[in-house]
Coordinates of C-alpha atoms in Angstrom, one line a residue:
Chain A
M11 CA 29.2 -11.3 16.4
S12 CA 27.3 -8.5 18.3
A13 CA 25.8 -10.6 21.2
S14 CA 26.7 -14.0 22.5
R15 CA 23.7 -15.6 24.1
F16 CA 21.9 -18.5 22.5
V17 CA 18.8 -20.4 23.3
I18 CA 19.2 -24.2 23.0
T19 CA 16.1 -26.5 22.9
V20 CA 16.2 -30.2 23.1
I21 CA 12.9 -32.0 22.5
G22 CA 12.4 -35.8 22.0
M23 CA 11.6 -39.1 23.7
D24 CA 13.1 -39.5 27.1
R25 CA 16.1 -41.8 27.6
V26 CA 19.2 -42.1 29.7
G27 CA 22.2 -39.7 28.7
I28 CA 20.5 -36.9 27.1
V29 CA 21.6 -34.1 29.3
A30 CA 25.0 -35.8 29.7
G31 CA 25.5 -36.0 26.0
V32 CA 24.3 -32.4 25.1
T33 CA 26.3 -30.7 27.9
R34 CA 29.5 -32.6 26.9
V35 CA 29.4 -31.1 23.4
M36 CA 28.6 -27.8 24.9
A37 CA 31.7 -28.0 27.1
E38 CA 33.9 -29.0 24.2
H39 CA 32.9 -25.8 22.4
S40 CA 33.2 -23.7 25.5
V41 CA 29.5 -22.9 25.7
N42 CA 28.4 -22.1 29.2
I43 CA 24.9 -22.7 30.6
A44 CA 23.3 -19.4 32.0
D45 CA 19.9 -20.9 32.8
I46 CA 18.4 -24.3 32.3
R47 CA 14.8 -25.6 32.4
Q48 CA 13.9 -29.1 31.9
T49 CA 10.5 -30.9 32.1
T50 CA 9.2 -34.3 31.0
M51 CA 5.7 -34.1 29.6
S52 CA 4.5 -37.8 29.9
D53 CA 7.4 -39.4 28.2
L54 CA 8.5 -36.5 26.1
F55 CA 11.7 -34.8 27.1
T56 CA 12.1 -31.1 26.8
M57 CA 15.0 -29.0 27.8
I58 CA 15.5 -25.3 27.3
M59 CA 18.9 -23.7 28.0
L60 CA 20.0 -20.1 27.8
A61 CA 23.8 -20.6 26.9
E62 CA 26.5 -17.9 26.8
V63 CA 29.8 -18.0 24.7
E64 CA 32.8 -15.8 24.3
A65 CA 31.9 -13.8 21.3
E66 CA 35.4 -13.6 19.6
E67 CA 36.5 -17.2 18.9
F68 CA 33.0 -18.9 18.7
D69 CA 32.3 -20.8 15.5
L70 CA 28.6 -21.0 15.5
A71 CA 28.2 -23.2 12.3
A72 CA 30.6 -25.9 13.8
F73 CA 28.7 -25.8 17.2
Q74 CA 25.4 -26.2 15.4
A75 CA 26.7 -29.2 13.5
A76 CA 27.9 -30.8 16.5
M77 CA 24.8 -30.4 18.4
S78 CA 22.8 -31.7 15.4
A79 CA 25.1 -34.8 15.4
I80 CA 24.6 -35.5 19.1
G81 CA 20.9 -35.0 18.7
K82 CA 20.8 -37.6 16.0
D83 CA 22.7 -40.0 18.2
L84 CA 20.4 -39.5 21.1
G85 CA 17.2 -39.5 19.0
V86 CA 16.1 -35.9 20.0
E87 CA 15.7 -32.7 18.1
I88 CA 18.2 -29.9 19.1
N89 CA 17.8 -26.1 18.0
V90 CA 20.5 -23.6 18.6
Q91 CA 19.2 -20.0 17.9
H92 CA 20.2 -16.6 18.9
E93 CA 18.2 -15.2 21.7
D94 CA 17.1 -12.2 19.7
A95 CA 14.9 -14.5 17.7
F96 CA 12.8 -15.0 20.7
R97 CA 13.1 -11.5 22.4
F98 CA 12.2 -9.6 19.2
M99 CA 9.3 -11.8 18.2
H100 CA 7.1 -11.7 21.2
R101 CA 7.9 -8.4 22.7
I102 CA 7.7 -4.7 21.9
Chain B
M11 CA 14.2 -9.8 30.7
L12 CA 13.4 -13.5 31.0
I13 CA 12.4 -15.3 27.9
H14 CA 9.5 -17.5 28.7
P15 CA 9.7 -21.0 27.7
E16 CA 6.2 -21.2 26.1
E17 CA 7.3 -18.3 23.8
I18 CA 10.5 -20.3 22.8
L19 CA 8.4 -23.4 22.1
E20 CA 5.9 -21.3 20.3
T21 CA 8.4 -20.0 17.9
I22 CA 10.0 -23.3 17.3
N23 CA 6.6 -24.8 16.6
M24 CA 5.8 -21.9 14.1
V25 CA 9.0 -22.6 12.2
S26 CA 9.0 -26.5 12.3
H27 CA 5.3 -27.3 11.9
Q28 CA 3.7 -24.2 10.5
H29 CA 6.0 -23.0 7.8
L30 CA 7.0 -19.7 9.3
D31 CA 9.7 -18.3 7.0
I32 CA 11.3 -15.2 5.7
R33 CA 10.1 -15.6 2.2
T34 CA 12.6 -13.2 0.6
V35 CA 15.6 -11.0 1.3
T36 CA 15.9 -8.7 -1.6
M37 CA 18.7 -6.4 -2.3
G38 CA 17.6 -3.4 -4.3
I39 CA 20.5 -1.9 -6.5
S40 CA 20.4 1.4 -8.3
L41 CA 21.7 1.1 -11.8
R42 CA 21.4 4.7 -12.6
G43 CA 25.1 5.3 -12.8
C44 CA 25.6 2.5 -15.4
S45 CA 24.2 4.3 -18.4
H46 CA 26.3 4.3 -21.6
P47 CA 25.4 4.7 -25.3
D48 CA 27.3 1.4 -26.1
I49 CA 25.2 -1.5 -25.0
K50 CA 28.3 -3.7 -24.4
V51 CA 29.8 -1.2 -22.0
F52 CA 26.4 -0.7 -20.4
N53 CA 26.1 -4.5 -19.8
K54 CA 29.6 -4.5 -18.2
N55 CA 28.8 -1.6 -15.9
V56 CA 25.6 -3.3 -14.9
Y57 CA 27.5 -6.7 -14.3
N58 CA 30.2 -4.9 -12.1
R59 CA 27.7 -2.8 -10.2
I60 CA 25.6 -5.7 -9.1
L61 CA 28.5 -7.9 -8.4
S62 CA 30.0 -5.2 -6.2
C63 CA 26.9 -4.8 -4.1
A64 CA 25.6 -8.3 -3.9
E65 CA 28.6 -10.6 -3.9
K66 CA 28.0 -11.6 -0.3
L67 CA 24.3 -11.4 -0.3
V68 CA 23.7 -15.2 -0.2
Q69 CA 26.4 -16.0 2.2
T70 CA 25.3 -13.3 4.7
T71 CA 21.7 -14.2 4.5
E72 CA 22.7 -17.9 5.1
E73 CA 24.6 -16.9 8.2
I74 CA 21.6 -15.0 9.6
E75 CA 19.5 -18.0 8.8
S76 CA 21.4 -20.2 11.0
L77 CA 22.0 -17.6 13.7
Y78 CA 18.3 -17.2 14.3
G79 CA 17.1 -20.6 13.1
I80 CA 14.5 -19.1 10.7
P81 CA 14.6 -20.2 7.1
V82 CA 15.1 -17.6 4.4
I83 CA 13.4 -19.2 1.3
N84 CA 14.5 -16.9 -1.5
K85 CA 17.5 -14.5 -2.0
R86 CA 16.7 -11.9 -4.8
I87 CA 18.1 -8.8 -6.4
S88 CA 15.9 -6.0 -7.8
V89 CA 17.4 -3.3 -10.0
T90 CA 16.4 0.1 -11.5
P91 CA 13.9 -0.4 -14.2
I92 CA 15.9 -1.4 -17.2
A93 CA 13.8 0.8 -19.5
I94 CA 15.3 3.8 -17.5
A95 CA 18.7 2.5 -17.2
A96 CA 19.3 1.4 -20.7
E97 CA 17.4 4.4 -22.4
S98 CA 20.6 5.9 -23.8
C99 CA 21.8 2.7 -25.3
E100 CA 22.0 2.9 -29.1
T101 CA 20.1 -0.2 -29.9
D102 CA 16.4 -1.6 -30.1
D103 CA 17.0 -4.8 -28.4
Y104 CA 17.6 -5.1 -24.7
S105 CA 17.6 -8.9 -24.5
S106 CA 21.4 -8.8 -23.9
V107 CA 20.9 -6.9 -20.7
A108 CA 18.5 -9.7 -19.5
E109 CA 21.2 -12.2 -20.2
T110 CA 23.7 -10.1 -18.3
L111 CA 21.3 -10.0 -15.2
D112 CA 20.8 -13.8 -15.6
R113 CA 24.5 -14.3 -15.7
V114 CA 25.4 -12.3 -12.6
A115 CA 22.3 -13.8 -10.7
Q116 CA 23.7 -17.2 -11.4
E117 CA 27.2 -16.2 -10.3
I118 CA 25.9 -14.7 -7.1
G119 CA 23.5 -17.5 -6.4
V120 CA 20.3 -15.6 -6.0
D121 CA 17.1 -17.1 -7.0
F122 CA 15.6 -14.3 -9.0
I123 CA 16.5 -10.9 -10.3
G124 CA 13.7 -8.5 -11.0
G125 CA 13.8 -5.1 -12.8
F126 CA 13.4 -6.0 -16.5
S127 CA 10.9 -3.3 -16.2
A128 CA 9.2 -0.2 -17.5
L129 CA 6.9 2.3 -16.1
V130 CA 4.5 3.5 -18.9
Q131 CA 1.3 4.6 -17.1
K132 CA 1.1 7.8 -19.0
G133 CA 3.0 7.1 -22.1
M134 CA 6.0 5.4 -23.5
T135 CA 9.5 6.6 -24.3
H136 CA 12.0 4.9 -26.8
G137 CA 13.5 3.0 -24.0
D138 CA 10.1 1.8 -22.6
L139 CA 9.1 0.6 -26.0
N140 CA 12.4 -1.2 -26.6
L141 CA 12.1 -3.0 -23.3
I142 CA 8.6 -4.1 -23.8
N143 CA 9.5 -5.5 -27.4
S144 CA 12.4 -7.3 -25.7
I145 CA 10.4 -9.0 -23.0
P146 CA 9.3 -12.3 -24.7
K147 CA 12.9 -13.1 -25.9
A148 CA 14.4 -12.0 -22.5
L149 CA 12.1 -14.2 -20.6
A150 CA 12.6 -17.2 -23.0
S151 CA 16.5 -16.9 -22.9
T152 CA 16.9 -16.6 -19.2
E153 CA 16.2 -18.5 -16.0
K154 CA 16.1 -16.0 -13.3
V155 CA 15.1 -12.7 -14.9
C156 CA 11.7 -11.3 -14.0
A157 CA 9.9 -8.5 -15.9
S158 CA 7.2 -6.0 -15.0
V159 CA 5.3 -3.2 -16.7
N160 CA 3.3 -0.5 -14.8
V161 CA 0.6 0.5 -17.1
A162 CA -1.7 2.4 -14.8
T163 CA -1.7 4.6 -11.8
T164 CA -4.6 6.4 -9.9
K165 CA -2.9 9.7 -10.9
A166 CA -2.4 8.9 -14.6
G167 CA -5.2 6.6 -15.6
I168 CA -4.8 3.5 -17.6
N169 CA -2.5 3.5 -20.7
M170 CA -4.7 1.3 -23.0
D171 CA -2.2 1.3 -25.7
A172 CA 0.2 -0.4 -23.2
V173 CA -2.6 -2.8 -22.0
A174 CA -3.2 -3.9 -25.7
M175 CA 0.6 -4.3 -26.2
M176 CA 1.0 -6.4 -23.0
G177 CA -1.8 -8.8 -24.1
R178 CA 0.3 -9.5 -27.3
T179 CA 3.5 -9.7 -25.2
I180 CA 2.1 -12.3 -22.9
K181 CA 1.1 -14.4 -25.9
Q182 CA 4.5 -14.1 -27.3
A183 CA 6.3 -14.9 -24.0
A184 CA 3.9 -18.0 -23.8
E185 CA 4.7 -19.1 -27.3
L186 CA 8.5 -18.8 -27.0
T187 CA 8.4 -20.8 -23.7
G188 CA 5.7 -23.3 -25.1
D189 CA 7.9 -26.3 -24.5
R190 CA 7.9 -25.3 -20.8
K191 CA 4.1 -24.6 -20.5
G192 CA 4.5 -21.0 -21.1
I193 CA 6.7 -20.4 -17.9
G194 CA 7.9 -17.1 -19.4
C195 CA 4.6 -15.7 -18.4
A196 CA 5.0 -16.6 -14.8
K197 CA 8.0 -14.2 -14.7
L198 CA 5.9 -11.2 -16.1
V199 CA 3.7 -9.0 -14.2
I200 CA 1.6 -6.2 -15.3
F201 CA 0.9 -3.5 -12.6
A202 CA -1.4 -0.6 -11.7
N203 CA 0.2 1.5 -8.9
A204 CA 3.3 -0.6 -8.6
P205 CA 5.2 -0.1 -5.3
E206 CA 8.8 0.8 -5.8
D207 CA 10.0 -1.0 -2.7
N208 CA 8.4 -4.5 -3.3
P209 CA 10.6 -7.6 -2.6
F210 CA 8.1 -10.0 -4.2
M211 CA 8.7 -11.4 -7.7
A212 CA 7.9 -11.2 -10.5
G213 CA 7.1 -7.6 -9.7
A214 CA 10.2 -6.4 -7.9
F215 CA 12.1 -3.6 -9.2
H216 CA 14.3 -1.0 -7.5
G217 CA 12.3 2.4 -7.6
V218 CA 13.8 5.7 -8.5
G219 CA 13.0 7.1 -5.3
E220 CA 15.1 4.4 -3.5
P221 CA 18.6 4.8 -2.1
D222 CA 21.8 3.3 -3.8
C223 CA 21.5 -0.2 -2.2
V224 CA 18.7 -1.4 0.1
I225 CA 17.7 -4.6 1.7
N226 CA 13.9 -5.2 1.7
V227 CA 12.4 -8.2 3.4
G228 CA 9.3 -10.2 2.5
V229 CA 7.9 -12.2 5.5
S230 CA 5.3 -14.7 5.0
G231 CA 3.2 -17.0 7.2
P232 CA -0.1 -18.2 6.1
G233 CA 0.5 -21.6 7.8
V234 CA 1.0 -19.8 11.2
V235 CA -2.1 -17.8 10.8
N236 CA -4.1 -20.8 9.5
A237 CA -3.0 -22.8 12.7
A238 CA -3.9 -19.9 15.0
V239 CA -7.3 -19.3 13.6
R240 CA -8.1 -23.0 13.6
A241 CA -7.1 -23.3 17.2
L242 CA -9.8 -20.8 18.3
D243 CA -12.9 -22.3 20.0
N244 CA -15.9 -21.0 18.1
P245 CA -14.6 -17.5 17.6
T246 CA -16.6 -14.4 16.5
F247 CA -15.2 -12.3 13.7
G248 CA -13.8 -9.9 16.3
D249 CA -11.9 -12.8 17.9
I250 CA -10.6 -14.0 14.5
A251 CA -9.4 -10.5 13.6
E252 CA -7.7 -10.1 16.9
C253 CA -5.9 -13.4 16.6
I254 CA -4.7 -12.7 13.1
K255 CA -3.4 -9.3 14.3
K256 CA -1.4 -10.8 17.0
T257 CA 0.1 -13.5 14.7
A258 CA 0.9 -10.9 12.0
F259 CA 2.7 -8.9 14.7
K260 CA 4.9 -11.8 15.8
I261 CA 5.7 -12.5 12.1
T262 CA 6.6 -8.9 11.3
R263 CA 9.0 -8.7 14.3
M264 CA 10.9 -11.7 13.0
G265 CA 11.2 -10.2 9.6
E266 CA 12.5 -6.8 10.9
M267 CA 15.1 -8.5 12.9
V268 CA 16.4 -10.5 10.1
G269 CA 16.2 -7.7 7.6
K270 CA 18.1 -5.2 9.8
E271 CA 20.8 -7.6 10.5
V272 CA 21.3 -8.6 6.9
A273 CA 21.5 -4.8 6.0
R274 CA 23.9 -4.0 8.7
R275 CA 26.3 -6.7 7.8
L276 CA 26.1 -5.7 4.0
N277 CA 26.5 -2.0 4.7
A278 CA 23.3 -1.5 2.9
Q279 CA 20.3 0.5 4.2
F280 CA 17.3 -1.3 5.7
G281 CA 14.3 -0.5 3.4
V282 CA 11.0 -2.1 4.0
L283 CA 9.5 -5.1 5.5
D284 CA 6.7 -6.5 3.4
L285 CA 4.4 -8.5 5.6
S286 CA 2.4 -10.6 3.1
L287 CA 0.6 -13.8 3.5
A288 CA 2.1 -15.5 0.5
P289 CA 1.3 -19.2 0.3
T290 CA 3.6 -21.9 -1.0
P291 CA 2.6 -25.2 -2.7
A292 CA 3.2 -27.0 0.6
V293 CA 0.1 -28.4 2.3
G294 CA -1.0 -26.1 5.2
D295 CA 0.8 -23.1 3.8
S296 CA -2.4 -21.8 2.1
V297 CA -4.4 -18.6 2.2
A298 CA -7.5 -20.4 1.0
A299 CA -7.3 -22.6 4.1
I300 CA -7.5 -19.5 6.4
L301 CA -10.6 -18.4 4.6
E302 CA -12.1 -21.8 4.9
A303 CA -11.1 -21.8 8.6
M304 CA -13.5 -18.9 9.0
G305 CA -16.4 -21.2 8.1
L306 CA -16.5 -21.3 4.2
E307 CA -17.1 -24.7 2.8
S308 CA -14.7 -24.0 -0.2
C309 CA -12.9 -20.9 -1.1
G310 CA -14.6 -18.9 -3.8
T311 CA -18.2 -19.4 -2.5
H312 CA -20.3 -16.5 -1.3
G313 CA -18.6 -14.7 1.7
T314 CA -15.1 -15.3 0.4
T315 CA -14.5 -11.6 -0.4
A316 CA -15.7 -10.6 3.1
A317 CA -13.4 -13.2 4.7
L318 CA -10.4 -12.1 2.6
A319 CA -11.2 -8.4 3.5
L320 CA -11.0 -9.3 7.3
L321 CA -7.9 -11.3 6.8
N322 CA -6.0 -8.7 4.6
D323 CA -6.8 -5.8 7.1
A324 CA -6.0 -7.6 10.2
V325 CA -2.6 -8.6 8.7
K326 CA -1.8 -4.9 8.0
K327 CA -2.9 -3.8 11.3
G328 CA -0.7 -6.4 13.2
G329 CA 2.2 -5.5 10.9
A330 CA 1.8 -1.7 11.4
M331 CA 2.1 -2.1 15.2
A332 CA 5.2 -4.2 15.0
S333 CA 7.4 -2.3 12.6
S334 CA 7.6 1.4 11.4
S335 CA 9.0 0.1 8.1
V336 CA 6.1 -1.8 6.7
G337 CA 6.0 -1.2 3.0
G338 CA 5.9 -2.9 -0.3
L339 CA 2.5 -4.8 -0.9
S340 CA 1.7 -6.1 2.6
G341 CA -1.5 -8.1 2.7
A342 CA -2.8 -11.5 1.5
F343 CA -1.5 -12.8 -1.9
I344 CA -3.9 -15.2 -3.8
P345 CA -1.9 -16.9 -6.4
V346 CA -3.7 -19.8 -7.7
S347 CA -0.8 -22.1 -8.7
E348 CA 1.0 -21.6 -5.5
D349 CA -1.7 -22.4 -2.9
Q350 CA -3.1 -26.0 -2.5
G351 CA -6.3 -24.6 -1.3
M352 CA -6.8 -22.3 -4.2
I353 CA -6.0 -25.1 -6.6
R354 CA -8.6 -27.5 -4.8
A355 CA -11.3 -24.7 -5.0
V356 CA -10.7 -24.2 -8.7
Q357 CA -11.0 -28.0 -9.4
R358 CA -14.2 -28.2 -7.2
G359 CA -15.6 -25.5 -9.3
S360 CA -16.1 -23.1 -6.4
L361 CA -13.5 -20.5 -7.5
S362 CA -13.8 -18.8 -10.9
L363 CA -11.8 -15.9 -12.6
D364 CA -14.7 -13.7 -11.8
K365 CA -14.7 -14.2 -8.3
L366 CA -11.0 -14.0 -8.0
E367 CA -11.3 -10.6 -9.7
A368 CA -13.8 -9.6 -7.0
M369 CA -11.4 -10.8 -4.3
T370 CA -8.6 -8.6 -5.7
C371 CA -10.6 -5.6 -4.6
V372 CA -9.7 -6.3 -0.9
C373 CA -6.4 -8.0 -1.0
S374 CA -2.7 -7.5 -2.3
V375 CA -1.7 -7.8 -5.8
G376 CA -4.5 -9.2 -8.0
L377 CA -4.9 -12.0 -10.5
D378 CA -1.7 -14.0 -9.7
M379 CA -0.4 -17.1 -11.2
I380 CA -3.6 -18.0 -13.2
A381 CA -3.4 -20.4 -16.1
V382 CA -6.0 -20.0 -18.9
P383 CA -6.4 -21.9 -22.2
G384 CA -3.6 -21.8 -24.7
D385 CA -5.9 -20.4 -27.3
T386 CA -7.0 -17.3 -25.4
S387 CA -6.7 -14.3 -27.7
A388 CA -4.2 -11.3 -26.9
A389 CA -7.3 -9.0 -26.8
T390 CA -9.1 -11.2 -24.0
L391 CA -5.8 -11.1 -22.1
S392 CA -5.6 -7.4 -22.5
A393 CA -9.2 -7.0 -21.4
I394 CA -8.6 -9.0 -18.3
I395 CA -5.5 -6.7 -17.5
A396 CA -7.7 -3.7 -18.2
D397 CA -10.3 -4.9 -15.7
E398 CA -7.7 -5.5 -13.0
M399 CA -6.0 -2.1 -13.7
A400 CA -9.3 -0.3 -13.2
I401 CA -9.8 -1.8 -9.7
G402 CA -6.3 -0.5 -8.8
M403 CA -6.7 2.8 -10.4
I404 CA -10.1 3.5 -8.8
N405 CA -9.3 2.0 -5.4
K406 CA -5.9 3.7 -5.2
K407 CA -4.2 0.4 -4.5
T408 CA -1.7 -1.9 -6.2
T409 CA -3.2 -4.5 -8.4
A410 CA -1.4 -6.8 -10.9
V411 CA -2.0 -9.5 -13.4
R412 CA 0.3 -12.5 -13.9
I413 CA -1.5 -14.8 -16.2
I414 CA -0.4 -17.9 -18.3
P415 CA -2.1 -18.8 -21.5
A416 CA -0.3 -22.2 -21.4
P417 CA 0.2 -23.4 -25.1
G418 CA -1.7 -26.4 -26.1
T419 CA -3.7 -26.6 -22.9
E420 CA -7.6 -26.5 -22.4
E421 CA -9.9 -25.8 -19.6
G422 CA -9.4 -28.4 -16.9
D423 CA -5.8 -29.3 -17.7
M424 CA -3.2 -29.0 -15.0
V425 CA 0.0 -26.9 -15.8
E426 CA 3.1 -27.9 -13.8
F427 CA 5.7 -25.1 -13.1
G428 CA 7.7 -26.6 -10.4
G429 CA 9.2 -25.0 -7.3
L430 CA 7.6 -22.1 -5.6
L431 CA 5.5 -21.5 -8.8
G432 CA 3.6 -24.7 -8.2
S433 CA 1.0 -26.0 -10.6
A434 CA -2.1 -24.5 -11.9
P435 CA -5.5 -25.8 -13.1
V436 CA -6.4 -24.2 -16.3
M437 CA -9.4 -21.9 -15.9
P438 CA -12.1 -20.9 -18.3
V439 CA -12.3 -17.4 -19.7
H440 CA -15.4 -15.6 -21.3
N441 CA -15.8 -16.5 -24.9
F442 CA -17.4 -13.1 -25.9
S443 CA -14.8 -10.9 -27.8
S444 CA -13.2 -7.8 -26.2
E445 CA -11.4 -7.2 -29.6
D446 CA -13.0 -3.9 -30.5
F447 CA -12.8 -2.5 -26.9
I448 CA -9.0 -3.2 -26.8
A449 CA -8.3 -2.1 -30.3
R450 CA -9.8 1.4 -29.4
G451 CA -6.3 2.6 -27.8
G452 CA -5.5 5.9 -26.1
R453 CA -5.8 6.4 -22.4
I454 CA -8.6 5.8 -19.8
P455 CA -8.4 9.2 -18.0
A456 CA -7.4 9.3 -14.3
P457 CA -10.4 9.3 -12.0
I458 CA -11.6 12.4 -10.1
Q459 CA -10.0 11.2 -6.9
S460 CA -6.6 11.7 -8.6
L461 CA -7.0 15.4 -7.9
T462 CA -5.9 15.5 -4.5
N463 CA -2.9 17.8 -4.7

């Protein structure tokens, strides 16, 4: 893997334990939070994180599967995408 | 550089609600080194060559899909036109080559393989003739193989012998796949000015000016453009063009990123990015809907050609700014069967074959995925092809015909193809004969604008 930063987005109805649940899975996969923004728009919870990982031993597919699973438990939609997907698209 | 949360949410919204996708990742593979007089050896060479280049194509593409979170709908292969690669084979029947292509495509797991093709704009060789004769059987006996024949260019004119032949070929292909509504014809395109780097089926082939192995990407986003245009508050045409350009820019950037990464991981060259608005049967992913968003009550009514011209040009401008590798067809596709808005427009009676032909003067490709009555004669099909080839030749642009005389159907019936091919309402054709015109043969000479050397 060439670079190792990912954007993680969490969107769904607000409830207790979303941040705790998501960050626990991240910790289990040694994914570090570089930046985090969270807002609640009326009762819709949105969280955007810039996450860093050690390039060598990181298993993206396994991490994405674990994040989807916790998202399902918590009733939120979680996306894990390489940061280039956003950098490239909007900027020259 | 900070990534703005609004940009992140915009991207995610484009993918999850507006059908933004990479439509195709297409690996172009040269088969020029495979030639052999014995067709069995040739087939073996072709099989080995494709497998060695594309074995990891699907797996790698899927990795990139998950890395960036952008869906890639189709993985495809295009090869050197078989008429060229198989020319030296001592046989008249190339259908075993189609079967070889189909087998290797199945094994690799790609959706389509294109290149059962010939370029005959100025005349035919022995190999070209064999290939065209083999097309109906090849399309009936395979699942994934796509065929195309280039019968005209601005430089060479229109090969009317080939046009006449293709009308008959379409009829045969329809009859041989009559039990499946003539689906063979959905895998056959007749071109004028065919681009050699086009990743879109059924017209994809690996041109002779291309490198050994290349990755071309086709990006699509009618849903995204539609949403952007509809979100504008009482816009002028200038505002609409500006909005489409900006959206096309973003879509193009995404495609270039994906294409370059796939190419890098497969040690292939990155070829072109084809930025096209190619609809899908999904609701909301429609080119007709964009035209209607500009203020037309139903696609096909007066004003449709102007709206399409604006759309097509704005897409190209946005793409040209975003990438230096824009190629292929790039523009708006208007296939009928694959676009819910087009299907509705035909059913309402606002969109006719004649209006579609007019629209092809200002957009990509041409008469695409149109079903006509099963009893349409070969000469009428040839005449429809000739008209479309003339538009391409005179306007120095690519045009194509992909038309299906679905056996046993009449005007007003619906023909179901399934998947990305969708379903098409059977459209009426003119009942006056073109028989004598098509029987004339020879070549329509190249227009004066061909003398540009």
